[in-house]
Coordinates of N, CA and C in Angstrom, one line a residue:
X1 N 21.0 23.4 29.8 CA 20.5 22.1 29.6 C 19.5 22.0 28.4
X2 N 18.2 22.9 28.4 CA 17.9 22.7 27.3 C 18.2 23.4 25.7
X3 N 19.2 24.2 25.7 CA 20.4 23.9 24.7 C 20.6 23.1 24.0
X4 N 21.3 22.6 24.9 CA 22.1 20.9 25.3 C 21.4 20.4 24.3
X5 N 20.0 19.7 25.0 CA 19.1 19.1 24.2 C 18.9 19.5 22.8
X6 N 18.6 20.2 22.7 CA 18.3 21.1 21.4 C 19.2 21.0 20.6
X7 N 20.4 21.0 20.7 CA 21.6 20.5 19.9 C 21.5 18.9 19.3
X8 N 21.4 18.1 20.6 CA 21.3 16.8 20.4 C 20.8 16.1 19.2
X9 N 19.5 16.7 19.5 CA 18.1 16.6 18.8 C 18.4 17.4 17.4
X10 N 18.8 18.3 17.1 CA 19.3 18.7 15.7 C 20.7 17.8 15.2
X11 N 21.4 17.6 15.7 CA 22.5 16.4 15.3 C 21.9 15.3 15.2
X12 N 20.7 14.7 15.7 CA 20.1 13.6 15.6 C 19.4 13.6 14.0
X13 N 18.7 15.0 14.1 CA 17.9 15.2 13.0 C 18.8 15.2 11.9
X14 N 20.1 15.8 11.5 CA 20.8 15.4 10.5 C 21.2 14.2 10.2
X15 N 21.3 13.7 11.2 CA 22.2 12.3 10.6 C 21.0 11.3 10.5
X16 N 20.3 11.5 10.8 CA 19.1 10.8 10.4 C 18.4 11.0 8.9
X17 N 18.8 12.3 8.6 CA 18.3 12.8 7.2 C 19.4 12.3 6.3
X18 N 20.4 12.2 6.5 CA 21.6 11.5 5.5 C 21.3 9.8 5.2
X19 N 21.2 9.7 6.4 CA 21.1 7.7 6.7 C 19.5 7.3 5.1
X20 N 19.0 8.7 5.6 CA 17.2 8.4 4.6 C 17.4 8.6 3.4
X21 N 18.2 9.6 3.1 CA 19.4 9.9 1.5 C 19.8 8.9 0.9
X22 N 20.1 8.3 2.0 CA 21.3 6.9 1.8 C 20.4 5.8 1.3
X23 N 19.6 5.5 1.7 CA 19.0 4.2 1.8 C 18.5 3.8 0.8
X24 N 18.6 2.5 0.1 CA 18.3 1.9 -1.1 C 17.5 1.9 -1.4
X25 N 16.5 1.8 -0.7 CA 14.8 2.1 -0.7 C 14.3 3.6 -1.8
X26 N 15.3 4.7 -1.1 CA 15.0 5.6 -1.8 C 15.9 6.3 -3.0
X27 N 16.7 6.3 -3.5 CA 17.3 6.0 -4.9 C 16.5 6.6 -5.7
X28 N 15.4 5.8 -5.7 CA 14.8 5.9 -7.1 C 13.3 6.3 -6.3
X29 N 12.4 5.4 -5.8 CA 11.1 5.6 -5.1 C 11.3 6.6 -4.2
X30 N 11.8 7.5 -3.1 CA 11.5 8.4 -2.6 C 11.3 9.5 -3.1
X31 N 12.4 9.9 -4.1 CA 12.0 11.6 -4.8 C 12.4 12.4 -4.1
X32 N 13.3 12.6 -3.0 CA 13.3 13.5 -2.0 C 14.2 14.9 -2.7
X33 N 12.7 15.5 -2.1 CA 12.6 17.1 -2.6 C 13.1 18.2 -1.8
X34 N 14.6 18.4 -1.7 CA 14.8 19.3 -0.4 C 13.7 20.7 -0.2
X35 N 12.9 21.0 -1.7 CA 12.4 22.3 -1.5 C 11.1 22.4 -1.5
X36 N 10.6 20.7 -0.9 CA 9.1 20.7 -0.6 C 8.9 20.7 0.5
X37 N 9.8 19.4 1.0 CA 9.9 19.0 2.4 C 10.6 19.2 3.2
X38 N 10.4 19.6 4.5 CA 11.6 19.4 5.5 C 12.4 18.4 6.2
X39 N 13.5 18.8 6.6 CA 13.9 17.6 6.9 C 13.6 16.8 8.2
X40 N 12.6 17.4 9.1 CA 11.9 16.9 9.7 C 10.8 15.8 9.4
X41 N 9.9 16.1 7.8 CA 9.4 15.5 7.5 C 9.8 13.9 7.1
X42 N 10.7 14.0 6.4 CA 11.8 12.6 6.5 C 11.6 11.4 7.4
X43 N 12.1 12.4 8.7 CA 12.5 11.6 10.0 C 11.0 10.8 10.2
X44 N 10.1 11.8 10.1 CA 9.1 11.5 10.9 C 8.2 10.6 10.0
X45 N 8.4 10.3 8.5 CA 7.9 9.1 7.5 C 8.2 8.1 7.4
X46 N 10.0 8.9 7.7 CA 11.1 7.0 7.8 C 11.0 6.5 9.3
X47 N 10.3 7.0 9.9 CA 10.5 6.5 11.3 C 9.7 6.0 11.8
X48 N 8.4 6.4 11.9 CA 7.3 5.6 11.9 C 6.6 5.3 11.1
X49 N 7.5 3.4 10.9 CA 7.2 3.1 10.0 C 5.7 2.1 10.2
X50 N 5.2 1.4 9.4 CA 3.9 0.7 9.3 C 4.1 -0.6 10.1
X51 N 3.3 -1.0 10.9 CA 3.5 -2.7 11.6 C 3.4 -3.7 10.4
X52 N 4.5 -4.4 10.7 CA 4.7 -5.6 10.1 C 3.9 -6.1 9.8
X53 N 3.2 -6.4 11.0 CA 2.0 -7.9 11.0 C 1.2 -7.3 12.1
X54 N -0.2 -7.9 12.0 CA -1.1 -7.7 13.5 C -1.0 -8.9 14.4
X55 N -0.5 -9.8 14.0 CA -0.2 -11.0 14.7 C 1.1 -11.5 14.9
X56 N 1.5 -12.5 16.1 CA 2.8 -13.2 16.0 C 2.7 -14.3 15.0
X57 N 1.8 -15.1 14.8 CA 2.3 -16.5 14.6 C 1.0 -17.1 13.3
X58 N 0.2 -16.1 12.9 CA -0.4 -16.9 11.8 C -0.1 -15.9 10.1
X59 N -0.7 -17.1 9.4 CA 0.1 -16.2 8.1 C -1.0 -15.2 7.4
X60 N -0.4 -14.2 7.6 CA -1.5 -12.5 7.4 C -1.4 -12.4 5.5
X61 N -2.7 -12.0 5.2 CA -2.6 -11.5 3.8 C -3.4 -9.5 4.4
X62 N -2.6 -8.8 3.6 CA -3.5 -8.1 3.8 C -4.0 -7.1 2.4
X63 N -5.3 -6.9 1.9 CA -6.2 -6.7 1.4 C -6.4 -5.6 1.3
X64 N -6.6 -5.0 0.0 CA -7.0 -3.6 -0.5 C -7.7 -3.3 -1.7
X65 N -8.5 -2.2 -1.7 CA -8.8 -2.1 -3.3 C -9.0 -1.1 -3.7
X66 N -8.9 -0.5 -5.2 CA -8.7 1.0 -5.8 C -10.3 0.9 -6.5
X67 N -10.6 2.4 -7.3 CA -12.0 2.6 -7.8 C -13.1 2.6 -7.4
X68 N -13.4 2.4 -5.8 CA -14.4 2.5 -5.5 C -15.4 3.4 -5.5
X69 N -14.4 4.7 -5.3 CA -15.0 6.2 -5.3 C -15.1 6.8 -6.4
X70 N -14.8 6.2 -7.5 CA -14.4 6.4 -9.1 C -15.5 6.3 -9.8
X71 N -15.4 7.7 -10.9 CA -17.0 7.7 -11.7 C -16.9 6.7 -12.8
X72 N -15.9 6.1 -13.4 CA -16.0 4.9 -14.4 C -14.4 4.2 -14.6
X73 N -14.8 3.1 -14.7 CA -13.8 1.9 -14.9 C -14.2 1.0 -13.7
X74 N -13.4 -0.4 -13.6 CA -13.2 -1.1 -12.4 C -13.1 -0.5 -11.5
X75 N -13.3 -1.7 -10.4 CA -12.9 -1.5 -9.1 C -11.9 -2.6 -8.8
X76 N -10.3 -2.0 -8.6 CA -9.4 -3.8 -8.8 C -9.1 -3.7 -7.1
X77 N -8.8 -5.0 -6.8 CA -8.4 -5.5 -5.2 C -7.3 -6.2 -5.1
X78 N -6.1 -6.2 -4.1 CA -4.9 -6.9 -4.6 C -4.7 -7.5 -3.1
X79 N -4.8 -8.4 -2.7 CA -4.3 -9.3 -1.6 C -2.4 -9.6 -1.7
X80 N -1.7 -9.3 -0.4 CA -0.2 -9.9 -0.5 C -0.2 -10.5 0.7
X81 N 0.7 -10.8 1.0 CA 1.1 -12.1 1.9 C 2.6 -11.2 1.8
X82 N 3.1 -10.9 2.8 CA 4.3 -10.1 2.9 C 5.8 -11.5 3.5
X83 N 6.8 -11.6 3.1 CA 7.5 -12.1 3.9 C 8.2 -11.1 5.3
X84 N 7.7 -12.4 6.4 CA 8.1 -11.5 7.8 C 10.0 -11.2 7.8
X85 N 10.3 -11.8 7.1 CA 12.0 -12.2 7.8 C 12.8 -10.8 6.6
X86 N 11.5 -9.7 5.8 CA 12.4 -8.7 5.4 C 11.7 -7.8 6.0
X87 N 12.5 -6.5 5.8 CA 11.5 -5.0 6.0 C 11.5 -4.4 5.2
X88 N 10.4 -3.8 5.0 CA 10.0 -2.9 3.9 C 9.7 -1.7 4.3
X89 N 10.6 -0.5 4.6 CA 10.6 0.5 5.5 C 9.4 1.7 4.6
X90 N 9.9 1.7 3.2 CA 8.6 2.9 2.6 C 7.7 2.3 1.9
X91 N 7.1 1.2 2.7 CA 5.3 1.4 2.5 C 4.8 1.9 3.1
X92 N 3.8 2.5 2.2 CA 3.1 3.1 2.8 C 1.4 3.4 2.3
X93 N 0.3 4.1 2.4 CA -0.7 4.2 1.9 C -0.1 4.2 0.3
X94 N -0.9 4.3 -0.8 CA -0.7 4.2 -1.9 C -0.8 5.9 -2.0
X95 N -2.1 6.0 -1.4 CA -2.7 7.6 -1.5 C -1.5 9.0 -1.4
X96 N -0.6 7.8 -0.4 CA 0.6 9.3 0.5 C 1.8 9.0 -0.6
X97 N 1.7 8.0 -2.0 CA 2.8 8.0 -2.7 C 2.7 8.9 -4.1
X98 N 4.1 8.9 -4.4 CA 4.3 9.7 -6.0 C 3.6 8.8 -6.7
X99 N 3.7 8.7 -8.2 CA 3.4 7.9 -9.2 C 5.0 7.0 -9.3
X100 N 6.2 7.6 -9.3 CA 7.0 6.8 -9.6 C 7.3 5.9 -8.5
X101 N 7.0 6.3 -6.9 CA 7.2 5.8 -5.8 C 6.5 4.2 -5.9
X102 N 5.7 4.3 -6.2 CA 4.3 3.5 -6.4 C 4.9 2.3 -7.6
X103 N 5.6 2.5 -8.9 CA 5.4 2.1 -9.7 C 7.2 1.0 -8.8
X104 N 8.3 1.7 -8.2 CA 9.1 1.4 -7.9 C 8.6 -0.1 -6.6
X105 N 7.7 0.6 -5.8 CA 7.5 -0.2 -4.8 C 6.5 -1.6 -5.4
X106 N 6.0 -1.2 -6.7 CA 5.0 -2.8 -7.6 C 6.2 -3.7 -7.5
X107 N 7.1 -3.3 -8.5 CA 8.3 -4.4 -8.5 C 9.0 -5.2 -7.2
X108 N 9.1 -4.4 -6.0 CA 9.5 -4.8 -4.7 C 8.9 -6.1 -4.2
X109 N 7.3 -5.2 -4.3 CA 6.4 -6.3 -3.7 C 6.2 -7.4 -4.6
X110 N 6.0 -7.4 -6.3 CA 5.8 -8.5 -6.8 C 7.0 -9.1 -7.1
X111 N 8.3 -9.1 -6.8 CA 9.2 -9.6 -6.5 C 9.6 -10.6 -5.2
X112 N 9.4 -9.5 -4.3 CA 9.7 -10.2 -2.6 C 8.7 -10.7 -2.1
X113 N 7.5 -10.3 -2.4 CA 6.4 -11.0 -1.7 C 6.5 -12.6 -1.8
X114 N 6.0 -13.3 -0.4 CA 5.5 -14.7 -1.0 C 4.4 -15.2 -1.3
X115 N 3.5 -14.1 -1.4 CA 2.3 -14.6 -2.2 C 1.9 -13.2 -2.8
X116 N 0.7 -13.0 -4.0 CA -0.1 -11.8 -4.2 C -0.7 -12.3 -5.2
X117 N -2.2 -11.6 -5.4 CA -3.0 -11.6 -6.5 C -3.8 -10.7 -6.3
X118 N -4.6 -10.4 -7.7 CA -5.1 -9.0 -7.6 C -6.4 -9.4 -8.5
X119 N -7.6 -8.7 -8.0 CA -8.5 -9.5 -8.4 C -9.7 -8.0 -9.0
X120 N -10.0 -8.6 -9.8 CA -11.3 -6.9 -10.6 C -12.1 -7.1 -11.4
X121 N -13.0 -6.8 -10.8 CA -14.9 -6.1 -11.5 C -14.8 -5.4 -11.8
X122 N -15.4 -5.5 -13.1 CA -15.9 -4.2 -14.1 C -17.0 -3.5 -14.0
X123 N -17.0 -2.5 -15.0 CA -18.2 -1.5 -14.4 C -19.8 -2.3 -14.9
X124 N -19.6 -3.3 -15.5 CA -21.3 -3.7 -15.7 C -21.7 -4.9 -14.1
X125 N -20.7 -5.5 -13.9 CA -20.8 -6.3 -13.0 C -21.6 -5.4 -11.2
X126 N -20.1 -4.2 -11.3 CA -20.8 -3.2 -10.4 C -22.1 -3.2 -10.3
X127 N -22.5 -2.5 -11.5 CA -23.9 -2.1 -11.9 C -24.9 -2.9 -11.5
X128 N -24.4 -4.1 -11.7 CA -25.4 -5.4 -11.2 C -25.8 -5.8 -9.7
X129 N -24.6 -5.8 -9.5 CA -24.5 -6.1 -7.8 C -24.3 -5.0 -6.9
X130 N -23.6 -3.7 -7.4 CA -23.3 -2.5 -6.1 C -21.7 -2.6 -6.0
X131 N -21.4 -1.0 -6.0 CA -20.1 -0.7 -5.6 C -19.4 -1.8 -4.4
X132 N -20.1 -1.2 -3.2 CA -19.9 -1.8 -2.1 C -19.5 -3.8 -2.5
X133 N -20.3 -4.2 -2.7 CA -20.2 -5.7 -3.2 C -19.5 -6.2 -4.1
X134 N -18.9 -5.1 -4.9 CA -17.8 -4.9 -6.1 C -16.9 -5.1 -5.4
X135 N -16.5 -4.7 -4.5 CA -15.3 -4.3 -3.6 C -15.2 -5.5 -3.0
X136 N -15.7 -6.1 -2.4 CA -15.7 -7.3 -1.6 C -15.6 -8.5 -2.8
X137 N -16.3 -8.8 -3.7 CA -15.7 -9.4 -4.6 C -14.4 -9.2 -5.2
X138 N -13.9 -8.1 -5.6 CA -13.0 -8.1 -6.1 C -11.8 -8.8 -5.4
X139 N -11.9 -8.3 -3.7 CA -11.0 -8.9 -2.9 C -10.9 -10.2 -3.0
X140 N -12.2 -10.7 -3.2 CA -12.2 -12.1 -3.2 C -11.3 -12.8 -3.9
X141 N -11.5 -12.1 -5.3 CA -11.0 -12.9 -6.5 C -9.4 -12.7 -6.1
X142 N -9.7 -11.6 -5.5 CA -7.8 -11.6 -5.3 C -7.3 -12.5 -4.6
X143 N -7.6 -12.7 -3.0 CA -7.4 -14.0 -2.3 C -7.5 -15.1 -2.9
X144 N -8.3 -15.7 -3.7 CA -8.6 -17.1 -4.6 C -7.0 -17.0 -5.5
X145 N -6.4 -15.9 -5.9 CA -5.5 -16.0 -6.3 C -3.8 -16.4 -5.4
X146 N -3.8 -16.5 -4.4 CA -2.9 -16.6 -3.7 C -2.4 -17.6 -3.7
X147 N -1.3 -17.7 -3.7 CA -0.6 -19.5 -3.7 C -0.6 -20.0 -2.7
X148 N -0.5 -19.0 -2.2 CA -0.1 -19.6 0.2 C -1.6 -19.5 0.1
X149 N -2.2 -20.4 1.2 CA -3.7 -20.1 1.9 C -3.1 -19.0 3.3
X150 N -3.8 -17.5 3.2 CA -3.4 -17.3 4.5 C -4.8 -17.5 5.7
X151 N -3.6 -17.5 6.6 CA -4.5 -18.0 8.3 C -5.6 -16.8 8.6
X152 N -5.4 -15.3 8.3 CA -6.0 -13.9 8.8 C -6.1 -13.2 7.4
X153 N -7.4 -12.7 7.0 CA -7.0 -11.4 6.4 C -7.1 -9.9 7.0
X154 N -6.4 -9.4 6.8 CA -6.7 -7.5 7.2 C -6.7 -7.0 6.0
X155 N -8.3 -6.5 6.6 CA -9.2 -5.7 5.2 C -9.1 -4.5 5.9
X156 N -8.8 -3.4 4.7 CA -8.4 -2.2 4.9 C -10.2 -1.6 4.9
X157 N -10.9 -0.7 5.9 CA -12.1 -1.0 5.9 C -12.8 -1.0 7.2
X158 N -14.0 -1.0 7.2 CA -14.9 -1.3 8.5 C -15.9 -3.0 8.2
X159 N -15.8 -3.0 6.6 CA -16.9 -4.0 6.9 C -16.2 -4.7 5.7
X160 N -16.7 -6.4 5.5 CA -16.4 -7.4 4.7 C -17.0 -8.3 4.7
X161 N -17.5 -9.2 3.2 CA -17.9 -10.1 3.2 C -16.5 -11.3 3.3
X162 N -17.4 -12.3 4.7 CA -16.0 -13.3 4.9 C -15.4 -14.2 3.9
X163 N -14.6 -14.3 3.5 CA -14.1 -15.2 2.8 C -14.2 -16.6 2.8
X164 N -14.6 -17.3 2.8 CA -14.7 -18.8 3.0 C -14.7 -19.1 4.1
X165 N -13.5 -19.8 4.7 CA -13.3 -20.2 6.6 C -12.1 -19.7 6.4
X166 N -11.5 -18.5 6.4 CA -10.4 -17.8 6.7 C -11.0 -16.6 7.8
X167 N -10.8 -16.3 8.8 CA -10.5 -15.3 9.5 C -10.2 -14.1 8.8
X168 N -10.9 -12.9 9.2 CA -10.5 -11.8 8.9 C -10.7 -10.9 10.0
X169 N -10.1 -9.4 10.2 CA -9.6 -8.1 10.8 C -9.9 -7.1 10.0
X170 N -11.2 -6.2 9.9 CA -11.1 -5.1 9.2 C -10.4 -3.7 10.0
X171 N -9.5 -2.5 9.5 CA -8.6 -2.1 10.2 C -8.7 -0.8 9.3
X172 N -10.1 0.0 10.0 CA -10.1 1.7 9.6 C -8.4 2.1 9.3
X173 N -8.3 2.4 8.0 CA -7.2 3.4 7.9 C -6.0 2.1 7.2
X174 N -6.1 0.8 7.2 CA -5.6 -0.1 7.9 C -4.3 0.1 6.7
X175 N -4.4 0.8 5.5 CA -3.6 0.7 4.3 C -2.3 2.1 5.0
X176 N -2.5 2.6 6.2 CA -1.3 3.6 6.6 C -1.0 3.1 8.1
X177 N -1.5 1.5 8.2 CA -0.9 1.3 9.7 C -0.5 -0.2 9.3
X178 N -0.7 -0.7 8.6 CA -0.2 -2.2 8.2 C 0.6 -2.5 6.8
X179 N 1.6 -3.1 6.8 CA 2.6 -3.2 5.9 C 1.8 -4.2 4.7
X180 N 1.6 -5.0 4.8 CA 0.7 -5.9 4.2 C -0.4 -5.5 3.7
X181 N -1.7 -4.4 4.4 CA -2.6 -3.9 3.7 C -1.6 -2.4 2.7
X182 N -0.9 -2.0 3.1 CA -0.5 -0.7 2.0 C 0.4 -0.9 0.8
X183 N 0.7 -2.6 1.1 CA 1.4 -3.4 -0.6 C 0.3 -3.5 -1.2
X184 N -1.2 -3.9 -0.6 CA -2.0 -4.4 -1.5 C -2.6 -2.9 -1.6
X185 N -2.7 -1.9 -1.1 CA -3.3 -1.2 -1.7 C -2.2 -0.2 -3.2
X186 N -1.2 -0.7 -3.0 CA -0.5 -0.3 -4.2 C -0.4 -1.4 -5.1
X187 N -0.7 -2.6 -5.1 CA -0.5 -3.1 -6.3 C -2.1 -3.2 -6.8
X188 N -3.4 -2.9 -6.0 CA -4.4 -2.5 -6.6 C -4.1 -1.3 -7.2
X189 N -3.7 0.0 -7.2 CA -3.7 1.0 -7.6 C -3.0 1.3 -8.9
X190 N -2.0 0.5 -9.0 CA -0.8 0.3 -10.2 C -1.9 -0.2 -11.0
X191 N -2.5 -1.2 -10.8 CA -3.1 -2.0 -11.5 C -4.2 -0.9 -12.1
X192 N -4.7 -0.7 -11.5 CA -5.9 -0.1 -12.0 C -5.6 1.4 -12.6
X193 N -4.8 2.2 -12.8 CA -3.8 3.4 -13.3 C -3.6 3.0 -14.7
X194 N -3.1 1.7 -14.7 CA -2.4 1.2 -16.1 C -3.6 0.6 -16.8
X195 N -5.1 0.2 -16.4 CA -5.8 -0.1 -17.0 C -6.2 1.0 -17.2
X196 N -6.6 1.8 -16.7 CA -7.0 3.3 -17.3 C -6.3 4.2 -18.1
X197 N -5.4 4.1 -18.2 CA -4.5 4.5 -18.8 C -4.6 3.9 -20.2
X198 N -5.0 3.0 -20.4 CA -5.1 2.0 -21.0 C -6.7 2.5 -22.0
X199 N -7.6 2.6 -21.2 CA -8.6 3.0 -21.7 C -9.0 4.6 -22.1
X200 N -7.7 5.2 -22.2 CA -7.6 6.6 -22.1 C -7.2 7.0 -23.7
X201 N -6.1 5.5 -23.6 CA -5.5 5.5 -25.4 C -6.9 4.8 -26.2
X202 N -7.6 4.3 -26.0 CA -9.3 3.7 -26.6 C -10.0 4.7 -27.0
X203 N -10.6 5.4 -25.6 CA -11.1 6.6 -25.6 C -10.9 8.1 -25.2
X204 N -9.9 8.3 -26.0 CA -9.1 9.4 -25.8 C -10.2 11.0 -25.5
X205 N -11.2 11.0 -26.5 CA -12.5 12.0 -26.5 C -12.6 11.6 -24.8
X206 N -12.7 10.7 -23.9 CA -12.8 11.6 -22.6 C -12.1 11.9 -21.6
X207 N -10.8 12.0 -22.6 CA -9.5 12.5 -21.6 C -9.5 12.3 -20.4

């Protein structure tokens, strides 16, 4: 019997690793490396995948931002508004993506999304006010961007300043458990990569 099982369970594991090969998602954005990863690893990334929404019935933006921990440049924040009626199977943290994964999944979301904006303080503003408060503004500006007003935000986070009379949910970790917080933490991150990147061809002396 447990054999049996053990077979199952490896016939399961292959054809699950083909179906993840297969999938349009990954083409281009996955990168799948048979000689990094196992094919266990696969199963277990494509499979538990991120919650949609933390709610049934009001409209979620969910909220992120890159630079905080960063010794110079901005700090950028990107609010999305995800549509519920697709799936987006490989989002995920920005942190757990390639560079090309990241650059593939910008287009997705600023394509499919029905709302997003991305909002950023610079390093003198910082300086003025505080990292911490950097961050919370930036979000802001990002939300003031949004075409939809949403009903909830989920701030990836323990703490926030509130946004106007919108509701919010901060959600430790919340950019590798919410589909909505880990678009916004990739389209903050893209964003902020390309401006440094940016500032790299300016000031090249500090590599």
């Amino acid at each position: 019997s447990d054999i049996y099982d053990v077979c199952i369970f490896l016939c399961y594991c292959f054809v699950r690793y083909k179906e993840i090969k297969d999938c349009k998602y990954n083409d281009d954005s996955h990168d799948i490396d048979d000689n990094s990863k196992s094919i266990f690893t696969y199963i277990w990334h494509n499979d538990m995948n991120l919650s949609a929404y933390y709610t049934d019935d009001l409209i979620e933006a969910g909220c992120d931002e890159a630079g905080r921990g960063c010794l110079a440049g901005p700090v950028v924040a990107a609010a999305v508004i995800l549509d519920r009626g697709k799936n987006y199977p490989m989002l995920d943290d920005s942190k757990k993506l390639t560079e090309k994964q990241r650059k593939k999944l910008r287009e997705i979301i600023m394509s499919e999304a029905l709302a997003y904006g991305i909002g950023i303080v610079d390093n003198k503003e910082i300086d003025e006010i505080n990292i911490l408060n950097a961050s919370f503004l930036a979000m802001h500006r990002a939300i003031e961007q949004l075409s939809i007003k949403p009903e909830l935000l989920l701030i990836d986070g323990n703490r926030f300043n509130p946004f106007k009379d919108i509701k919010h949910q901060c959600v430790v970790g919340g950019d590798a458990k919410y589909q909505s917080i880990a678009a916004a933490s990739i389209l903050a991150k893209t964003t902020r990569d390309a401006m440094m990147e940016e500032y790299d061809l300016q000031y090249p002396k500090y590599n």
